[in-house]
Amino acid sequence: MTNKQENRGKMKAKLYGIGTGPGDPELLTIKAVKAIEKCAVIAVPTHSGEDRTAYSIIEPYAMGKEILECEFAMSKDMDERVQARLVAAGRIMDCLDSGKDVGFITLGDSTTYSTYMYVHEIVVAKGYEAEVIPGVTSYAAAAAALGTALCAGDEMLMVIPARHSLDTEALLDFPGNKVLMKSGANLLKVLDELKARGLSLNTQIVSRATMEGQRLYRSIAEFEADPDTGYFTVAIVKEDKQ
Amino acid sequence: MTNKQENRGKMKAKLYGIGTGPGDPELLTIKAVKAIEKCAVIAVPTHSGEDRTAYSIIEPYAMGKEILECEFAMSKDMDERVQARLVAAGRIMDCLDSGKDVGFITLGDSTTYSTYMYVHEIVVAKGYEAEVIPGVTSYAAAAAALGTALCAGDEMLMVIPARHSLDTEALLDFPGNKVLMKSGANLLKVLDELKARGLSLNTQIVSRATMEGQRLYRSIAEFEADPDTGYFTVAIVKEDKQ
């Protein structure tokens, strides 16, 4: 064991997994702001288009701090992905070992489809202190922008990443209101299924909720006339049209 | 039409539906704090045990403001419930007509099982301006407290209020990770079903997430040894134990 490894887990520095909310900097929580201000190092995941968004949200609080870019392989090879997480966790533990608190930022909520939780598990298993700070999800922000409830009364809510391996038809047969996320171009296929089920008017779509360039679509027809099938597009499908 | 009714919708005062987050005052968003500070009137729903919690979260920002208690019938009679919403919306519109901005507070996220959205629809239909401010949900806070992901990769997430009319077995047969909310004593029945399915170690439970008296249970056995089956107890069931 090297000296460095022996020290691992024995310092008092702490890791924070910080949900930045969906995009509007005012949707940061007070807890997130305080954690960022406390951290000497801000870890920024750089695995997709979203990283710059998360960083831009917290930038006003990150002046003069050390920025640690953590690259996460989006490879289909699971070994590569696991390896990238171990490398990122190792670099974060190096910062913790030198006594620096680290704030790992993640767009939306840190427990919802976030890279952070992989790192959290590795770092906690090594004996370090780590705290998860939840945030506002993009789909709650989308519902708020539309002025519609995600779920009410005894309705269920199903959150579906549209890259899910089950086929679209099966997904849509489950009961409850649905949030379709991370669909990209696949969303158009899902919308066809929704139309075939008579759910055209039960479906509303938001792209870039609370970010610059937010767009609201009140129906599938409205979306199809000028679709934004980017990564930040969320569809909300209600069981009962209200 | 009375003079008051004619004026409805013509004033510039605005209604805000404000998610206060799950309990920890630091999980308020900056946007929520700013909206509360701007409002002359704070509307507090008084339909369950939760109201005092939502108010206690925002109390430091509500000093000197007018408090409008809105009673929502929890009756099984839908007419009574609709009537209570209309009365609450009417009182809120009276405030708006007198030029006062109103902040309607709601525990957790304002689009998730919230009374606010009923009032929102009525008030918007009358031509008033209203804005929904999303918040951190109790179930994201529960996952964060446990240090576990709600969903990762292509996992689906199903949020189930345990008073749902479908039977428990059917609910648990749906794919995806599950959040069981608002179960009360019914949770023990659901946990029996989970045990029968071999999901005992896939289930973690949090009561009063981020509130005073928060408790974490890492397994069903731990919960059953000293259960808190209150309104604020949330169970998180993972497809794959991690």
Coordinates of N, CA and C in Angstrom, one line a residue, chain A residues 38-186:
Chain A
K38 N -19.0 26.0 -0.1 CA -18.1 25.3 0.8 C -17.0 24.5 0.2
C39 N -17.2 24.0 -1.1 CA -16.3 23.1 -1.7 C -15.1 23.9 -2.4
A40 N -13.9 23.3 -2.3 CA -12.8 23.9 -2.9 C -12.7 23.4 -4.4
V41 N -13.3 22.3 -4.6 CA -13.2 21.6 -6.0 C -14.7 21.4 -6.4
I42 N -14.9 21.7 -7.7 CA -16.2 21.4 -8.3 C -15.9 20.3 -9.4
A43 N -16.5 19.2 -9.2 CA -16.4 18.1 -10.2 C -17.5 18.2 -11.2
V44 N -17.1 18.2 -12.5 CA -18.1 18.4 -13.6 C -18.1 17.2 -14.5
P45 N -19.1 16.4 -14.6 CA -19.1 15.3 -15.5 C -19.2 15.8 -16.9
T46 N -18.4 15.1 -17.8 CA -18.4 15.6 -19.2 C -18.7 14.4 -20.1
H47 N -19.9 13.9 -19.9 CA -20.3 12.7 -20.7 C -21.3 13.0 -21.8
S48 N -21.8 14.2 -21.8 CA -22.9 14.4 -22.8 C -23.1 15.9 -22.9
G49 N -24.1 16.3 -23.6 CA -24.3 17.8 -23.8 C -24.7 18.5 -22.5
E50 N -25.1 17.7 -21.5 CA -25.7 18.3 -20.3 C -24.7 19.0 -19.4
D51 N -23.4 18.6 -19.5 CA -22.4 19.1 -18.5 C -22.3 20.6 -18.4
R52 N -22.2 21.2 -19.6 CA -22.1 22.6 -19.6 C -23.3 23.3 -19.0
T53 N -24.4 22.7 -19.2 CA -25.6 23.3 -18.6 C -25.5 23.3 -17.1
A54 N -25.2 22.1 -16.5 CA -25.1 22.1 -15.0 C -24.0 23.1 -14.5
Y55 N -22.9 23.2 -15.3 CA -21.9 24.1 -14.8 C -22.3 25.5 -14.9
S56 N -23.1 25.8 -16.0 CA -23.5 27.2 -16.2 C -24.5 27.7 -15.1
I57 N -25.2 26.7 -14.6 CA -26.2 27.0 -13.5 C -25.4 27.5 -12.2
I58 N -24.3 26.8 -12.0 CA -23.7 27.1 -10.7 C -22.5 28.0 -10.8
E59 N -22.2 28.4 -12.1 CA -21.0 29.2 -12.3 C -20.8 30.4 -11.4
P60 N -21.9 31.2 -11.2 CA -21.8 32.4 -10.3 C -21.2 32.0 -8.9
Y61 N -21.4 30.8 -8.5 CA -20.9 30.4 -7.1 C -19.6 29.7 -7.2
A62 N -19.0 29.5 -8.4 CA -17.8 28.7 -8.5 C -16.6 29.5 -8.8
M63 N -16.7 30.8 -8.8 CA -15.6 31.6 -9.1 C -14.3 31.3 -8.2
G64 N -13.2 31.1 -8.9 CA -12.0 30.8 -8.2 C -11.8 29.4 -7.7
K65 N -12.8 28.6 -7.9 CA -12.6 27.2 -7.4 C -11.9 26.3 -8.5
E66 N -11.4 25.3 -8.0 CA -10.7 24.3 -8.9 C -11.8 23.5 -9.6
I67 N -11.7 23.4 -10.9 CA -12.7 22.6 -11.7 C -12.1 21.3 -12.1
L68 N -12.7 20.2 -11.7 CA -12.2 18.8 -12.0 C -13.2 18.2 -13.0
E69 N -12.7 18.2 -14.3 CA -13.6 17.6 -15.3 C -13.5 16.0 -15.2
C70 N -14.6 15.4 -15.1 CA -14.6 13.9 -15.0 C -15.3 13.4 -16.3
E71 N -14.5 12.6 -17.0 CA -15.0 12.1 -18.3 C -15.7 10.7 -18.0
F72 N -16.9 10.6 -18.4 CA -17.6 9.3 -18.3 C -17.9 8.7 -19.7
A73 N -17.3 7.6 -20.0 CA -17.5 6.9 -21.3 C -19.0 6.6 -21.5
M74 N -19.5 7.0 -22.6 CA -20.9 6.6 -23.0 C -20.8 5.3 -23.8
S75 N -19.7 4.6 -23.8 CA -19.5 3.4 -24.6 C -20.6 2.4 -24.2
K76 N -20.9 1.5 -25.1 CA -21.8 0.4 -24.8 C -21.1 -0.7 -24.1
D77 N -19.8 -0.6 -24.0 CA -18.9 -1.6 -23.3 C -19.0 -1.3 -21.8
M78 N -19.6 -2.1 -21.0 CA -19.8 -1.9 -19.6 C -18.5 -1.8 -18.9
D79 N -17.5 -2.5 -19.3 CA -16.1 -2.5 -18.7 C -15.6 -1.1 -18.8
E80 N -15.7 -0.5 -20.0 CA -15.2 0.9 -20.2 C -15.9 1.9 -19.3
R81 N -17.2 1.7 -19.2 CA -17.9 2.6 -18.3 C -17.5 2.5 -16.9
V82 N -17.4 1.3 -16.4 CA -17.0 1.0 -15.0 C -15.6 1.6 -14.8
Q83 N -14.7 1.4 -15.8 CA -13.4 1.9 -15.7 C -13.4 3.4 -15.5
A84 N -14.2 4.1 -16.3 CA -14.2 5.6 -16.3 C -14.7 6.1 -14.9
R85 N -15.7 5.3 -14.4 CA -16.2 5.7 -13.0 C -15.1 5.6 -12.0
L86 N -14.3 4.5 -12.1 CA -13.3 4.3 -11.1 C -12.2 5.4 -11.2
V87 N -11.9 5.7 -12.5 CA -10.9 6.8 -12.7 C -11.4 8.1 -12.1
A88 N -12.7 8.5 -12.3 CA -13.3 9.7 -11.8 C -13.3 9.7 -10.3
A89 N -13.7 8.5 -9.7 CA -13.8 8.4 -8.3 C -12.4 8.5 -7.7
G90 N -11.3 8.0 -8.3 CA -10.0 8.1 -7.9 C -9.5 9.5 -7.8
R91 N -9.8 10.3 -8.9 CA -9.3 11.7 -8.9 C -10.1 12.5 -7.8
I92 N -11.3 12.1 -7.6 CA -12.1 12.8 -6.5 C -11.5 12.5 -5.2
M93 N -11.1 11.2 -4.9 CA -10.5 10.8 -3.7 C -9.2 11.5 -3.4
D94 N -8.4 11.7 -4.5 CA -7.2 12.4 -4.4 C -7.4 13.8 -3.8
C95 N -8.5 14.5 -4.3 CA -8.8 15.8 -3.8 C -9.2 15.7 -2.3
L96 N -10.0 14.7 -2.0 CA -10.5 14.6 -0.6 C -9.2 14.3 0.3
D97 N -8.3 13.5 -0.2 CA -7.1 13.2 0.6 C -6.3 14.4 0.9
S98 N -6.3 15.4 0.0 CA -5.6 16.6 0.2 C -6.4 17.6 1.0
G99 N -7.5 17.1 1.6 CA -8.3 18.0 2.5 C -9.3 18.9 1.8
K100 N -9.5 18.7 0.5 CA -10.4 19.6 -0.2 C -11.8 19.0 -0.3
D101 N -12.8 19.7 0.1 CA -14.2 19.2 -0.1 C -14.5 19.3 -1.6
V102 N -15.2 18.3 -2.1 CA -15.6 18.2 -3.6 C -17.1 18.3 -3.8
G103 N -17.5 19.2 -4.7 CA -18.9 19.2 -5.0 C -19.1 18.7 -6.4
F104 N -19.8 17.5 -6.6 CA -20.0 16.9 -7.9 C -21.4 17.4 -8.3
I105 N -21.4 18.1 -9.4 CA -22.7 18.7 -9.8 C -23.4 17.8 -10.9
T106 N -24.7 17.8 -10.8 CA -25.5 17.0 -11.7 C -26.8 17.7 -12.0
L107 N -27.1 17.7 -13.3 CA -28.3 18.5 -13.7 C -29.5 17.8 -13.2
G108 N -30.5 18.6 -12.7 CA -31.8 18.1 -12.2 C -31.6 17.5 -10.8
D109 N -32.0 16.3 -10.5 CA -31.9 15.7 -9.2 C -30.8 14.7 -9.2
S110 N -30.0 14.7 -8.2 CA -28.8 13.8 -8.1 C -29.1 12.3 -8.0
T111 N -30.3 12.0 -7.7 CA -30.7 10.5 -7.5 C -31.4 10.0 -8.8
T112 N -31.6 10.8 -9.8 CA -32.5 10.5 -10.9 C -31.6 10.5 -12.2
Y113 N -31.3 9.3 -12.7 CA -30.5 9.1 -13.9 C -29.2 10.0 -13.9
S114 N -28.5 9.9 -12.7 CA -27.3 10.7 -12.6 C -26.1 9.9 -12.5
T115 N -25.0 10.4 -13.1 CA -23.7 9.7 -13.0 C -23.2 9.7 -11.6
Y116 N -23.6 10.7 -10.9 CA -23.0 10.9 -9.5 C -23.1 9.6 -8.7
M117 N -24.3 9.0 -8.7 CA -24.5 7.9 -7.8 C -23.5 6.7 -7.9
Y118 N -23.0 6.5 -9.1 CA -21.9 5.5 -9.3 C -20.7 5.9 -8.5
V119 N -20.3 7.2 -8.7 CA -19.1 7.7 -8.0 C -19.3 7.6 -6.4
H120 N -20.5 8.0 -6.0 CA -20.9 8.0 -4.6 C -20.7 6.6 -4.0
E121 N -21.1 5.6 -4.7 CA -21.0 4.2 -4.1 C -19.5 3.8 -4.0
I122 N -18.7 4.2 -5.0 CA -17.3 3.8 -4.9 C -16.6 4.6 -3.7
V123 N -16.9 5.9 -3.6 CA -16.2 6.7 -2.6 C -16.7 6.3 -1.2
V124 N -17.9 6.1 -1.0 CA -18.5 5.7 0.3 C -17.9 4.3 0.7
A125 N -17.8 3.4 -0.3 CA -17.2 2.1 0.0 C -15.8 2.2 0.5
K126 N -15.1 3.2 0.1 CA -13.7 3.4 0.5 C -13.6 4.1 1.8
G127 N -14.7 4.4 2.4 CA -14.7 5.0 3.8 C -14.8 6.5 3.9
Y128 N -15.0 7.2 2.7 CA -15.1 8.6 2.8 C -16.6 9.0 3.1
E129 N -16.7 10.3 3.6 CA -18.0 10.8 3.9 C -18.5 11.5 2.6
A130 N -19.8 11.2 2.3 CA -20.4 11.8 1.1 C -21.9 12.0 1.4
E131 N -22.4 13.1 0.9 CA -23.7 13.5 1.1 C -24.4 13.8 -0.2
V132 N -25.6 13.3 -0.4 CA -26.4 13.5 -1.6 C -27.4 14.7 -1.4
I133 N -27.3 15.7 -2.2 CA -28.3 16.8 -2.1 C -29.2 16.7 -3.3
P134 N -30.5 16.4 -3.0 CA -31.5 16.2 -4.1 C -31.8 17.5 -4.7
G135 N -32.4 17.5 -5.9 CA -32.7 18.7 -6.7 C -34.1 18.6 -7.4
V136 N -34.5 19.6 -8.0 CA -35.7 19.6 -8.7 C -35.5 18.9 -10.1
T137 N -36.4 18.0 -10.4 CA -36.2 17.2 -11.6 C -36.7 18.0 -12.8
S138 N -36.1 17.6 -14.0 CA -36.6 18.3 -15.3 C -38.1 18.0 -15.5
Y139 N -38.5 16.8 -15.1 CA -39.9 16.5 -15.4 C -40.9 17.3 -14.5
A140 N -40.5 17.5 -13.3 CA -41.4 18.4 -12.4 C -41.4 19.8 -13.0
A141 N -40.2 20.3 -13.5 CA -40.1 21.6 -14.0 C -41.0 21.7 -15.3
A142 N -41.0 20.6 -16.1 CA -41.8 20.6 -17.3 C -43.3 20.7 -17.0
A143 N -43.7 19.9 -16.0 CA -45.1 20.0 -15.6 C -45.5 21.4 -15.1
A144 N -44.6 22.0 -14.3 CA -44.8 23.3 -13.7 C -45.0 24.3 -14.9
A145 N -44.1 24.2 -15.9 CA -44.1 25.1 -17.0 C -45.5 25.0 -17.8
L146 N -46.0 23.8 -17.8 CA -47.2 23.5 -18.5 C -48.4 23.9 -17.6
G147 N -48.2 24.1 -16.3 CA -49.3 24.3 -15.4 C -50.2 23.1 -15.2
T148 N -49.6 21.9 -15.3 CA -50.4 20.7 -15.2 C -49.8 19.8 -14.0
A149 N -50.6 19.0 -13.4 CA -50.1 18.1 -12.4 C -49.4 16.9 -13.0
L150 N -48.3 16.5 -12.4 CA -47.7 15.2 -12.8 C -48.6 14.1 -12.4
C151 N -49.2 14.2 -11.2 CA -50.1 13.1 -10.7 C -50.9 13.8 -9.6
A152 N -52.1 13.3 -9.5 CA -53.1 13.8 -8.5 C -53.9 12.7 -7.9
G153 N -54.4 12.9 -6.7 CA -55.3 11.9 -6.2 C -54.6 10.5 -6.0
D154 N -55.1 9.5 -6.6 CA -54.4 8.2 -6.5 C -53.8 7.8 -7.8
E155 N -53.5 8.7 -8.7 CA -52.9 8.4 -10.0 C -51.4 7.9 -9.7
M156 N -51.0 7.0 -10.5 CA -49.6 6.6 -10.5 C -48.8 7.4 -11.5
L157 N -47.5 7.5 -11.3 CA -46.6 8.2 -12.2 C -45.5 7.3 -12.6
M158 N -45.3 7.1 -13.9 CA -44.3 6.2 -14.4 C -43.3 7.1 -15.2
V159 N -42.0 7.0 -14.8 CA -41.0 7.8 -15.5 C -40.2 6.8 -16.3
I160 N -40.2 7.1 -17.6 CA -39.7 6.1 -18.6 C -38.6 6.8 -19.4
P161 N -37.3 6.3 -19.4 CA -36.3 6.8 -20.3 C -36.6 6.0 -21.6
A162 N -36.8 6.8 -22.7 CA -37.3 6.2 -23.9 C -36.3 5.2 -24.6
R163 N -35.1 5.2 -24.1 CA -34.1 4.2 -24.6 C -34.4 2.8 -23.9
H164 N -35.4 2.7 -23.1 CA -35.7 1.5 -22.4 C -35.8 0.3 -23.4
S165 N -35.4 -0.8 -22.9 CA -35.3 -2.0 -23.8 C -36.7 -2.6 -24.1
L166 N -37.6 -2.4 -23.2 CA -39.0 -2.9 -23.5 C -39.5 -2.2 -24.7
D167 N -40.4 -2.8 -25.5 CA -40.9 -2.1 -26.6 C -41.9 -1.0 -26.2
T168 N -42.0 0.0 -27.1 CA -42.8 1.1 -26.8 C -44.3 0.8 -26.4
E169 N -44.8 -0.2 -27.2 CA -46.2 -0.5 -26.9 C -46.4 -1.0 -25.5
A170 N -45.5 -1.9 -25.1 CA -45.6 -2.5 -23.7 C -45.6 -1.4 -22.7
L171 N -44.7 -0.4 -22.9 CA -44.5 0.7 -21.9 C -45.8 1.4 -21.8
L172 N -46.5 1.7 -22.9 CA -47.6 2.6 -22.9 C -48.9 1.9 -22.3
D173 N -48.8 0.5 -22.2 CA -49.9 -0.2 -21.7 C -49.9 -0.2 -20.1
F174 N -48.8 0.2 -19.5 CA -48.8 0.3 -18.1 C -49.8 1.4 -17.6
P175 N -50.4 1.2 -16.4 CA -51.3 2.2 -16.0 C -50.5 3.5 -15.5
G176 N -51.3 4.6 -15.2 CA -50.7 5.7 -14.6 C -50.3 6.8 -15.6
N177 N -50.0 8.0 -15.1 CA -49.5 9.0 -16.0 C -48.0 8.7 -16.3
K178 N -47.6 9.2 -17.4 CA -46.2 8.9 -17.9 C -45.4 10.1 -18.2
V179 N -44.1 10.0 -17.8 CA -43.1 10.9 -18.2 C -42.1 10.2 -19.2
L180 N -42.0 10.7 -20.4 CA -41.0 10.1 -21.3 C -39.8 11.0 -21.4
M181 N -38.7 10.5 -21.1 CA -37.5 11.3 -21.0 C -36.4 10.8 -21.9
K182 N -35.4 11.6 -22.3 CA -34.2 11.2 -23.0 C -34.5 10.4 -24.2
S183 N -35.5 10.8 -24.9 CA -36.0 10.1 -26.1 C -35.2 10.4 -27.3
G184 N -34.8 11.7 -27.5 CA -34.2 12.1 -28.8 C -35.2 11.8 -29.9
A185 N -34.6 11.4 -31.0 CA -35.5 11.1 -32.2 C -36.5 10.0 -32.0
N186 N -36.2 9.1 -31.1 CA -37.1 8.0 -30.8 C -38.5 8.5 -30.3

